[in-house]
Coordinates of C-alpha atoms in Angstrom, one line a residue:
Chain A
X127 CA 54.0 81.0 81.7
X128 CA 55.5 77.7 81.9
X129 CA 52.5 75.9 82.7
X130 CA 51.3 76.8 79.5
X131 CA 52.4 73.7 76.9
X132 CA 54.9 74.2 74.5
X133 CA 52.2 74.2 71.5
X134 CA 48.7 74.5 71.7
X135 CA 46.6 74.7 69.0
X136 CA 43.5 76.2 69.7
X137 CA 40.2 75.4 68.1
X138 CA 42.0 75.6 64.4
X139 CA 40.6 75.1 61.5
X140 CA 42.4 75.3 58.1
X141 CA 40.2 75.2 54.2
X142 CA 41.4 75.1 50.8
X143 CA 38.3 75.9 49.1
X144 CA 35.7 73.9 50.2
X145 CA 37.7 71.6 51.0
X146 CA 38.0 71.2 55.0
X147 CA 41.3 69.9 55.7
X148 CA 41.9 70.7 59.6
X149 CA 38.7 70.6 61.8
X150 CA 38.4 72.3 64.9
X151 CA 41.6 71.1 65.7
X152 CA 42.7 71.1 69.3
X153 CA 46.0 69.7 70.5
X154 CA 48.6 70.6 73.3
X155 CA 52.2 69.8 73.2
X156 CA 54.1 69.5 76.7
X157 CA 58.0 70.9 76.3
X158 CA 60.5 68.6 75.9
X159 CA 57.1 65.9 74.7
X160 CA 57.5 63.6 71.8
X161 CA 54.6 63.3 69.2
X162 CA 54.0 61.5 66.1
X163 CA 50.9 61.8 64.0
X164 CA 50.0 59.2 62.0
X165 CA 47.4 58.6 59.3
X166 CA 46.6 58.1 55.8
X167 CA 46.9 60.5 53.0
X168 CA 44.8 63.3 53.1
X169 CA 44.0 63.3 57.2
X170 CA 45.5 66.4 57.3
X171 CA 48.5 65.7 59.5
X172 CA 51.4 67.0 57.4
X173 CA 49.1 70.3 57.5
X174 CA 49.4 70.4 61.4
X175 CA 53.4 70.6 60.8
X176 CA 53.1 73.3 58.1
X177 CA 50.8 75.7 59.6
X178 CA 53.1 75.4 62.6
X179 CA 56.2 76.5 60.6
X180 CA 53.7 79.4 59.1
X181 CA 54.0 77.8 56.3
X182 CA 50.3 77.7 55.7
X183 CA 47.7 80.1 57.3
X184 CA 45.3 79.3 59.1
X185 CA 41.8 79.9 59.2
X186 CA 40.2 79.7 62.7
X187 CA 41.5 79.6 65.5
X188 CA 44.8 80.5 67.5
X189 CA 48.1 78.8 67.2
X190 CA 50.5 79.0 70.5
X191 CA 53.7 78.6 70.6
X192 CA 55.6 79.0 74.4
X193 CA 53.0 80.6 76.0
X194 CA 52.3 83.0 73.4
X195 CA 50.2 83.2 70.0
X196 CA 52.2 83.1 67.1
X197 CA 49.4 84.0 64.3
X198 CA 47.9 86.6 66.4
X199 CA 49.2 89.0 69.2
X200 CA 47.6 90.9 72.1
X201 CA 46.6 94.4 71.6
X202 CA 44.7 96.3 74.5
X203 CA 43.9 93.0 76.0
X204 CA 42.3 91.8 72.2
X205 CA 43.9 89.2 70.1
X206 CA 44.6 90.6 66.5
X207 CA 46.4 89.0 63.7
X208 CA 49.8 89.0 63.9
X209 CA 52.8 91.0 61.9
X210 CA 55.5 89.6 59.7
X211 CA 57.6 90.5 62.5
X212 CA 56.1 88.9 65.7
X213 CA 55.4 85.8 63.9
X214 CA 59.0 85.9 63.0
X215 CA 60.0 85.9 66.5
X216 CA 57.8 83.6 67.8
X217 CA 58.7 81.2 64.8
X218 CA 62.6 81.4 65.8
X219 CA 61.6 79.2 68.3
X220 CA 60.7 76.6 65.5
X221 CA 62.9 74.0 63.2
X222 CA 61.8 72.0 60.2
X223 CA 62.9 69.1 58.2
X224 CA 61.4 68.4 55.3
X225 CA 60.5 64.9 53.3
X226 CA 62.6 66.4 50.0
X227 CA 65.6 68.4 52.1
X228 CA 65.5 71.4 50.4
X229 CA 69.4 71.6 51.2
X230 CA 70.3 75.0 49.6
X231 CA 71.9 73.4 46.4
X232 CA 74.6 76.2 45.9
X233 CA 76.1 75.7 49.2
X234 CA 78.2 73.1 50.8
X235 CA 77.0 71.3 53.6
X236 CA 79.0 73.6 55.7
X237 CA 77.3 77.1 54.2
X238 CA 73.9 75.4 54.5
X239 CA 74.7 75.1 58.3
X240 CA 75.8 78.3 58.7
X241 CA 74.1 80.8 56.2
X242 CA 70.9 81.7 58.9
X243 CA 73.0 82.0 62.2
X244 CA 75.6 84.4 60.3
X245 CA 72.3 86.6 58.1
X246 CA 69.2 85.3 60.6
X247 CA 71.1 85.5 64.2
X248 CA 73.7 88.0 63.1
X249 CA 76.3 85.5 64.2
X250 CA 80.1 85.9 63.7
X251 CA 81.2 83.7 60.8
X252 CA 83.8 81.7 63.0
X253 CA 81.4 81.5 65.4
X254 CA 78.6 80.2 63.2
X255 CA 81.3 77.8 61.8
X256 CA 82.6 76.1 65.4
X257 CA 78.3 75.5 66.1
X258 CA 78.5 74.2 62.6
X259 CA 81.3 71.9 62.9
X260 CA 80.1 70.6 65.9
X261 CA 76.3 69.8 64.4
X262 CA 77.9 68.0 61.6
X263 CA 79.7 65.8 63.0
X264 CA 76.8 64.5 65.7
X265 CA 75.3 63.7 62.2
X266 CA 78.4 61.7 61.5
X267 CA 79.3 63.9 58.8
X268 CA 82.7 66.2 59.2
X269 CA 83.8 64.7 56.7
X270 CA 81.7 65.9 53.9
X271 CA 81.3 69.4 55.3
X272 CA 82.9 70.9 51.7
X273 CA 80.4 69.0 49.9
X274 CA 77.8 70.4 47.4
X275 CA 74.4 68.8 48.0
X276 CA 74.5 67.2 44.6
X277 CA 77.6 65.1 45.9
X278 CA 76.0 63.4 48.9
X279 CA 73.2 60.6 48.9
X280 CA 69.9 61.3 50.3
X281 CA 70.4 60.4 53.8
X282 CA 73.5 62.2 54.1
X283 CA 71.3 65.5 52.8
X284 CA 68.9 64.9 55.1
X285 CA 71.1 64.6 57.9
X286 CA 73.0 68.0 56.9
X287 CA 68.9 69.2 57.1
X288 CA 68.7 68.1 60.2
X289 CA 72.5 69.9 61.2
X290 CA 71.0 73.3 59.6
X291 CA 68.0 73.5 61.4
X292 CA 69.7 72.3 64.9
X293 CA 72.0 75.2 64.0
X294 CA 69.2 77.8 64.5
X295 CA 68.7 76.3 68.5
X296 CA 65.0 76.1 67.9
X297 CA 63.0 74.6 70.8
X298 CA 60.8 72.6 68.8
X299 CA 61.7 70.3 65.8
X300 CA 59.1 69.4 63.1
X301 CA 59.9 66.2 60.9
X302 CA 57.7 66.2 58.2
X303 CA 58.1 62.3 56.7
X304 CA 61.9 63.0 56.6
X305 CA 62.3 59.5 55.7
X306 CA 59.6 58.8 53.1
X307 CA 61.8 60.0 50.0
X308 CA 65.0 57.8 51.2
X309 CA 66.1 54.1 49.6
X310 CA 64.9 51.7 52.1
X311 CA 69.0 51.5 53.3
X312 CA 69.7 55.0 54.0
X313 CA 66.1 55.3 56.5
X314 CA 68.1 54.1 59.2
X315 CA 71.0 56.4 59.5
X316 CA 68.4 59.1 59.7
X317 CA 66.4 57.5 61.9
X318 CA 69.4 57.1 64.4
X319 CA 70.0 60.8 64.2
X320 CA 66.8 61.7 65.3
X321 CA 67.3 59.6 68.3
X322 CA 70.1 60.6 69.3
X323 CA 68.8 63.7 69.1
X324 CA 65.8 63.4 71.0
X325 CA 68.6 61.6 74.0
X326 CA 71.0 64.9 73.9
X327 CA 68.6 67.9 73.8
X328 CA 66.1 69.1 75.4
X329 CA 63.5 69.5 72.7
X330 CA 60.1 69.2 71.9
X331 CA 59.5 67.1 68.4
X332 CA 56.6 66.8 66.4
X333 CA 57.0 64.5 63.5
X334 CA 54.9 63.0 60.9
X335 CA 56.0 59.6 60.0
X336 CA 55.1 56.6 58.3
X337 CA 57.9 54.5 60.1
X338 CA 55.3 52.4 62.7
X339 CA 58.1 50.8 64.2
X340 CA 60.2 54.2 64.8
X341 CA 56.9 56.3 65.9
X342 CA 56.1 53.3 68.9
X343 CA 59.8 53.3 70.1
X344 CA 61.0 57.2 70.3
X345 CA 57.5 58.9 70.9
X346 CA 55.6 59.8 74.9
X347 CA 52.2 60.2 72.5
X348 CA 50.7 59.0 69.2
X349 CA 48.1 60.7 67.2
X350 CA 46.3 59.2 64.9
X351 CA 44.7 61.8 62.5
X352 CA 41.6 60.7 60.3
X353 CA 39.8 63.4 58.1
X354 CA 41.0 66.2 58.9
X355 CA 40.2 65.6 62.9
X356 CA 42.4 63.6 66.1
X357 CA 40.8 60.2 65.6
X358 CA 42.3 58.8 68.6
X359 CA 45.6 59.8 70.4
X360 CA 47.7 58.3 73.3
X361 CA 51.2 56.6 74.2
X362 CA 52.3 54.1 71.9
X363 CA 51.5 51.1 73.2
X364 CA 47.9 51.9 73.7
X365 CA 47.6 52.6 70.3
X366 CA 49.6 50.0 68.7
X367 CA 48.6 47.3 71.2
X368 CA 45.4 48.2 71.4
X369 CA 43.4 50.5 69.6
X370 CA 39.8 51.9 70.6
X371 CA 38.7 53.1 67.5
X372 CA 37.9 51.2 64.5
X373 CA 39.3 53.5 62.2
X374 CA 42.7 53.5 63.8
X375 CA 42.4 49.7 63.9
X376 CA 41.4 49.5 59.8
X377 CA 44.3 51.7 59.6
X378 CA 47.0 50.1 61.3
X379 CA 46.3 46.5 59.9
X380 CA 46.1 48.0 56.3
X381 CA 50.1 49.5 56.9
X382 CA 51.3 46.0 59.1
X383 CA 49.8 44.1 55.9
X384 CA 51.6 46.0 54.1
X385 CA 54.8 45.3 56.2
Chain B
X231 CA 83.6 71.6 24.7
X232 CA 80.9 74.3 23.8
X233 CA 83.8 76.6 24.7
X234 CA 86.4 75.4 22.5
X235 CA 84.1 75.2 19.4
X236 CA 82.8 78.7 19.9
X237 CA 86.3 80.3 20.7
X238 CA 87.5 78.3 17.7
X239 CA 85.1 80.5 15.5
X240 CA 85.8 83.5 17.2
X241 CA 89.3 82.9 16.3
X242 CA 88.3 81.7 12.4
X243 CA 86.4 85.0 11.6
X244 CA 89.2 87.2 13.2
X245 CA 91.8 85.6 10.8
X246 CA 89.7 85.9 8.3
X247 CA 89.2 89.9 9.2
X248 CA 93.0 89.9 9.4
X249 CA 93.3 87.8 6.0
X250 CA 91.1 90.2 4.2
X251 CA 92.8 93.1 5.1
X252 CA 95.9 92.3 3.4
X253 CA 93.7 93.5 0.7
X254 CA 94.1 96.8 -0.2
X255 CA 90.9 97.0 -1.0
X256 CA 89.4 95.8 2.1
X257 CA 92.1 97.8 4.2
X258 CA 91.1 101.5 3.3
X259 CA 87.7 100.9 5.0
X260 CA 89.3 99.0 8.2
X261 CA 89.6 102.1 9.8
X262 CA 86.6 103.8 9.7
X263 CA 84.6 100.8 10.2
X264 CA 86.6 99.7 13.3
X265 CA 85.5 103.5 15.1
X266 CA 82.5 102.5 14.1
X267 CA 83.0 98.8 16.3
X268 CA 84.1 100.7 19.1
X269 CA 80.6 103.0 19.1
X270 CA 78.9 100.0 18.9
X271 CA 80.4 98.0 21.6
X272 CA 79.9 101.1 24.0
X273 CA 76.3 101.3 23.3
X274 CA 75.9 98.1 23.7
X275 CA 77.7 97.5 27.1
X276 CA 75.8 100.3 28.6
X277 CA 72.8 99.5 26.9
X278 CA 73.2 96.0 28.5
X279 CA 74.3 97.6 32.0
X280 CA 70.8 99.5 31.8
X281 CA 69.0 96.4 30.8
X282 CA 70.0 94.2 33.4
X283 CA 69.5 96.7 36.1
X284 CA 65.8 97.5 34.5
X285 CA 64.7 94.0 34.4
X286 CA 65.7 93.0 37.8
X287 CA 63.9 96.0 39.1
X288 CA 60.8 95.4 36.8
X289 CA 61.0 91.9 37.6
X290 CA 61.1 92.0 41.4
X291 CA 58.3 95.1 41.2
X292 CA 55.9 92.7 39.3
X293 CA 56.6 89.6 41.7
X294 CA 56.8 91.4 45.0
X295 CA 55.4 95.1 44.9
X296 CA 52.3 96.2 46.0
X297 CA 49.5 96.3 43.1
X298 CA 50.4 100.4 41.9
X299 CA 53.7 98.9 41.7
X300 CA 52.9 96.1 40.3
X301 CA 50.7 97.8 37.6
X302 CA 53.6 100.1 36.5
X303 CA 56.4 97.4 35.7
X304 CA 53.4 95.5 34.1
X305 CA 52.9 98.9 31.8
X306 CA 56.8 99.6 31.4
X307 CA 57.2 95.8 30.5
X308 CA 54.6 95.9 27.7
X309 CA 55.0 99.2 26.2
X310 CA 59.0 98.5 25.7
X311 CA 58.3 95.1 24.7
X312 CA 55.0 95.7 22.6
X313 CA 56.3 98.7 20.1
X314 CA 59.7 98.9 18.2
X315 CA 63.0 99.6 19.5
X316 CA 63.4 101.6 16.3
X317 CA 60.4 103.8 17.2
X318 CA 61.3 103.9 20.6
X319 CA 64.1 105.3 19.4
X320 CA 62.6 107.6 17.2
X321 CA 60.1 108.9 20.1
X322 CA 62.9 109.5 22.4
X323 CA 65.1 111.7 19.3
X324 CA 62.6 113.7 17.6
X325 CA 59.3 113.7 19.7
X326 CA 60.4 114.4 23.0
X327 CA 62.5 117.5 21.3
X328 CA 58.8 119.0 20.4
X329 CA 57.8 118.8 24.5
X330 CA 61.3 120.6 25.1
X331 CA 62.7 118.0 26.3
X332 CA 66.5 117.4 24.7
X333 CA 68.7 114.1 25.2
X334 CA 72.1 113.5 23.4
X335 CA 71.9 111.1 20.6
X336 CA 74.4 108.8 22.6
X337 CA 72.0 109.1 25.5
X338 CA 69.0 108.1 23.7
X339 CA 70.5 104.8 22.0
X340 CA 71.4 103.2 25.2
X341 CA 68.5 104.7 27.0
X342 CA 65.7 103.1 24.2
X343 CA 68.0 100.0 23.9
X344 CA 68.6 99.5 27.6
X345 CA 64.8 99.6 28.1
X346 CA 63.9 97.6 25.4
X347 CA 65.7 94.9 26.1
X348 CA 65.1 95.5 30.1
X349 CA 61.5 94.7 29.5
X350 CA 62.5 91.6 27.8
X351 CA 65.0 90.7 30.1
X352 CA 62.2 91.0 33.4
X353 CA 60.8 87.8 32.2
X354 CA 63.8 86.1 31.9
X355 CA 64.5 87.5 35.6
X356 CA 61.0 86.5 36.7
X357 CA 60.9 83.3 35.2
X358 CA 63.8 82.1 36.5
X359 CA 62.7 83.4 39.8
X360 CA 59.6 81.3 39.8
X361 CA 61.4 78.2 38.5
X362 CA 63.1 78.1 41.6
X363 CA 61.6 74.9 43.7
X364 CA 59.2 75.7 45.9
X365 CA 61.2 74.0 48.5
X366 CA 63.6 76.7 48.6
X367 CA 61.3 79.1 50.1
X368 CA 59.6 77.0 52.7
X369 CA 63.4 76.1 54.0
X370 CA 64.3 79.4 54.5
X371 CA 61.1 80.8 55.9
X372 CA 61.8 77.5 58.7
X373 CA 65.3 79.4 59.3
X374 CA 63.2 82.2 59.8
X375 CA 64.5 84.2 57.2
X376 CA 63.5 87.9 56.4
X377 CA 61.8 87.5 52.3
X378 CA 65.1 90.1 51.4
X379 CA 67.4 88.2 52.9
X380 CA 65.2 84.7 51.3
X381 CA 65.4 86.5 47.6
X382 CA 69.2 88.0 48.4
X383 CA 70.9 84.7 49.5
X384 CA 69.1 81.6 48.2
X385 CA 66.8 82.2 45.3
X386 CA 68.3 84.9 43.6
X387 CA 71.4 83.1 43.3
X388 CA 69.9 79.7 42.1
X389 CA 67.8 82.1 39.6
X390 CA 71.3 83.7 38.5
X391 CA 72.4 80.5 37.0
X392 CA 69.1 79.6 35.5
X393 CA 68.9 83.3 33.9
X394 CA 72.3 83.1 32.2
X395 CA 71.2 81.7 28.9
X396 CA 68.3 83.1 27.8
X397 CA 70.5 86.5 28.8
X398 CA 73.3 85.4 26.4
X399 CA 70.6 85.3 23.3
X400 CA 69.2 89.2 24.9
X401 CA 72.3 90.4 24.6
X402 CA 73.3 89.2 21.4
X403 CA 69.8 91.1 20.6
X404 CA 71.2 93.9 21.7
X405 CA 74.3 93.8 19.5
X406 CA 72.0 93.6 16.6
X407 CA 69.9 96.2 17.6
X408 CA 72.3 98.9 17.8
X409 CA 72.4 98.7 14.5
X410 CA 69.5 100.9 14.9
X411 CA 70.9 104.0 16.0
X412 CA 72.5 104.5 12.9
X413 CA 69.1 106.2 11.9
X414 CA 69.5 108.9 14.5
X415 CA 72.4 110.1 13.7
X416 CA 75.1 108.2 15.8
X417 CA 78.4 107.1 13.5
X418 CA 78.3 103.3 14.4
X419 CA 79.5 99.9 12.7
X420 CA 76.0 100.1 10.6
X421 CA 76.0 104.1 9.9
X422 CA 80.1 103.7 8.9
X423 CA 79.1 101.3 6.3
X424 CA 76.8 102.9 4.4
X425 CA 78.8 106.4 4.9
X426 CA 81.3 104.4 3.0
X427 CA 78.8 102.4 0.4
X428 CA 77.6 105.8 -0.8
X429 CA 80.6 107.4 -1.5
X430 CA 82.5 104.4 -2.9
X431 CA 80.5 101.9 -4.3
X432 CA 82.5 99.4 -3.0
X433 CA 79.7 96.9 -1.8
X434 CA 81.3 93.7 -1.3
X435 CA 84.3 94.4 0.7
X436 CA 82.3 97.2 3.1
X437 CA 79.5 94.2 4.2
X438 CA 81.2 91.8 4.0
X439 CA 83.8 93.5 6.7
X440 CA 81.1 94.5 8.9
X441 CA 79.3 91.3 9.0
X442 CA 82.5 89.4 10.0
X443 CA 82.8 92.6 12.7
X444 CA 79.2 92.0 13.8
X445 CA 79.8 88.0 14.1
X446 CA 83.3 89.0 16.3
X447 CA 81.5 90.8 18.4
X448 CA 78.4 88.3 18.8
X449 CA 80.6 85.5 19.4
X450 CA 82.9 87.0 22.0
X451 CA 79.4 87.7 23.8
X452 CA 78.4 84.4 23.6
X453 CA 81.6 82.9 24.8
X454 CA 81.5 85.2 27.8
X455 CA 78.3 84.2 28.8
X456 CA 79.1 80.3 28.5
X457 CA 82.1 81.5 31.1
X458 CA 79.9 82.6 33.3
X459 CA 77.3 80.0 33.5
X460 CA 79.8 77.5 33.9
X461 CA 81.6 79.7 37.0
X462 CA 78.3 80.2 38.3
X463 CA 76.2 76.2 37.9
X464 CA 78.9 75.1 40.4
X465 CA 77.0 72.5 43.1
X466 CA 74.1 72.9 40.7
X467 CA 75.0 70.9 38.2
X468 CA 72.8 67.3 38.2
X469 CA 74.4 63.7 38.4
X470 CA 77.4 64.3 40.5
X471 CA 76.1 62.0 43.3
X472 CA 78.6 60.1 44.9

């Protein structure tokens, strides 16, 4: 089973309408591998992170997650859509930060942390607090750990976002533009928590980012979505330095123009 | 501030109770018309326990139940919304009687007002369900959270304090709508003062007493719920960003 990747998403297609946003998509994600999808609006590519969460269905195809599928499940030897409950097992494996937070605003940074280990993983409250504790201050924030989310700035929220999903051990970590709704200042202190993240655990990441300079430093692979469809994909400083297609080129020139 | 201008009033129209006693006049009917209060407030607390429990129920059924579910809290919301509590009331008294079926005059005011009031009340609770950001959700399906534990922990809560208000003006509703009852028999405020209009004539000081009752009670509703929003809007409250 370990040969399998971490996530492999198999021939998956996802429509709103007639609209064809994902397009026979196929992509495989080693563990412990570093991606970042990049692309202009509408490619599709914050989709890829959200029907990984479940937090879009999909319609063709079979998403994998750790050498099993996570929308469907095996029955006599057949692959049949999956229940609430195996996909919620399968999806325990999986963390998610999100561009806006979504901090639960009627806790403290310290009951955001801790409110799925204790009602989620069952965990024992002082238990869930020590893991807690801990989480918060790698994000450099013990010190606000009492504080309501309306107290703390944007980059302080997203960091507790980043402490509460940590908290949950996943073995993949989706970052969904996580930086995109922050005041230029407060980007970096994020982006510095991801990396030392990505240095201390062992974990998969797949994150969608518009930071060009952050995407070519942390990640083994780029992809570069267009339409709805991988455009062109490989390490960073093929892509950067020199890119094959001519609609990852138009693309990459229009955001370095932009600076 | 709200607080202190409400409880001001509330204090204002019990002095002026007080002040009007001193008159003989007014005094003879103070005791009859305060049993009456004290039927009324009973009503109306139960009547409100009922309501509150029917619209969460109603409102969950209509969000979250499957369609013959769905269907019947769509039919108990509009029939208890779409007719009047005063028929309703009348229904429950003297039609159900002619299928055999006999409910104490008590029973039936905070049953009829309960459900009225309920059905009103499941929008409120639905509403302020939906209002909730969609952000909320999606967080807790990534911590992989059951939908009870989703609608137990984070967005019923964040609804709660949303729902508080437009419950305060329900309730006052209610208060005003027991008034009702007096047509079925039960002695309240309402029924007290006519009892005593008829037999004495004595217009001015019988309303004007129960109005002044009516406002107490009102007003120590309203201040109550003010309490409770503020207890509850903790963390929720905008532009304390530091």
């Amino acid at each position: 089973m370990n040969d399998m990747p971490m996530v492999r998403f198999e021939n998956v297609s996802k429509r709103y309408g007639p609209l064809t946003v994902l397009d026979n998509l196929n992509l495989d994600i080693g563990r412990g591998e570093k991606v970042s999808i990049i692309g202009p609006s509408g490619s599709g590519k914050t989709t890829v992170l959200r029907m990984l969460m479940t937090l879009e269905a999909i319609n063709d195809g079979v998403l994998w997650v750790d050498g099993e599928p996570m929308t469907h499940m095996m029955q006599n030897g057949k692959l049949v859509p999956a229940t609430i409950k195996h996909i919620r097992r399968i999806r325990a494996k999986i963390g998610m930060v999100f561009q806006s937070f979504n901090l639960f605003p009627h806790m403290t940074a310290m009951g955001n942390c801790i409110e799925a280990p204790i009602t989620v993983l069952g965990m024992k409250r002082s238990e869930a607090e020590e893991r807690a504790a801990e989480l918060l201050d790698m994000v450099g924030l013990s010190a606000k750990k009492d504080h309501y989310p309306s107290q703390l700035s944007g980059g302080q929220q997203q960091r507790v976002a980043i402490a509460r999903a940590l908290a949950m051990r996943p073995k993949i970590m989706l970052f969904d533009e996580v930086t995109s709704a922050l005041d230029p200042e407060l980007v970096g202190e994020v982006l510095q928590v991801i990396r030392k993240i990505g240095r201390e655990h062992d974990l998969t990441m797949l994150m969608v980012t518009h930071q060009m300079g952050f995407a070519k430093e942390f990640s083994d692979r780029v992809c570069f979505f267009y339409q709805g469809k991988i455009c062109e994909q490989g390490a960073p400083a093929e892509i950067f330095g020199n890119p094959k297609n001519e609609r990852t080129r138009q693309f990459l020139n229009a955001v370095l123009e932009a600076g | 501030m709200w607080i202190r201008m409400l409880t001001a009033m509330l204090a204002a129209t019990l002095l002026l109770i007080a002040l009007l006693s001193a008159n003989p006049e007014y005094r003879l009917f103070m005791p009859g018309l305060l049993e009456g209060a004290v039927l009324t407030v009973e009503i109306t607390l139960l009547g409100a326990v009922l309501a509150v429990f029917m619209a969460l129920i109603a409102a969950l059924a209509k969000l979250y139940g499957p369609l013959p579910i769905r269907w019947l809290s769509t039919t108990y919301i509009e029939i208890f919304r779409g007719t009047s509590a005063l028929v309703q009331l009348f229904w429950l008294y003297f039609v159900l009687p002619q299928f055999g079926i006999f409910l104490d005059a008590f029973l039936v005011a905070v049953l009829a007002l309960g459900l009225n009031i309920g059905a009103y009340g499941a929008e409120v609770v639905r509403g302020a369900i939906v209002s909730v950001a969609r952000g909320q959700w999606e967080a807790s399906i990534a911590l992989n959270m059951s939908k009870a534990q989703m609608l137990r922990r984070i967005i019923l809560p964040q609804a709660f304090t949303a729902m508080i208000p437009p419950w305060g003006n329900l309730f006052i509703e209610l208060v005003k709508s027991t008034s009702l009852v007096s047509l079925i028999t039960l002695a309240d405020l309402t029924f007290k003062a006519q009892q005593m209009n008829q037999s004495t004539l004595k217009t001015v000081p019988v309303f004007t007493l129960v109005l002044l009752i009516y406002l107490a009670i009102s007003l120590t509703v309203t201040i109550a719920m003010r309490l409770l929003e503020q207890r509850t809007s903790r963390g929720l409250t905008r532009g304390r960003v530091a």
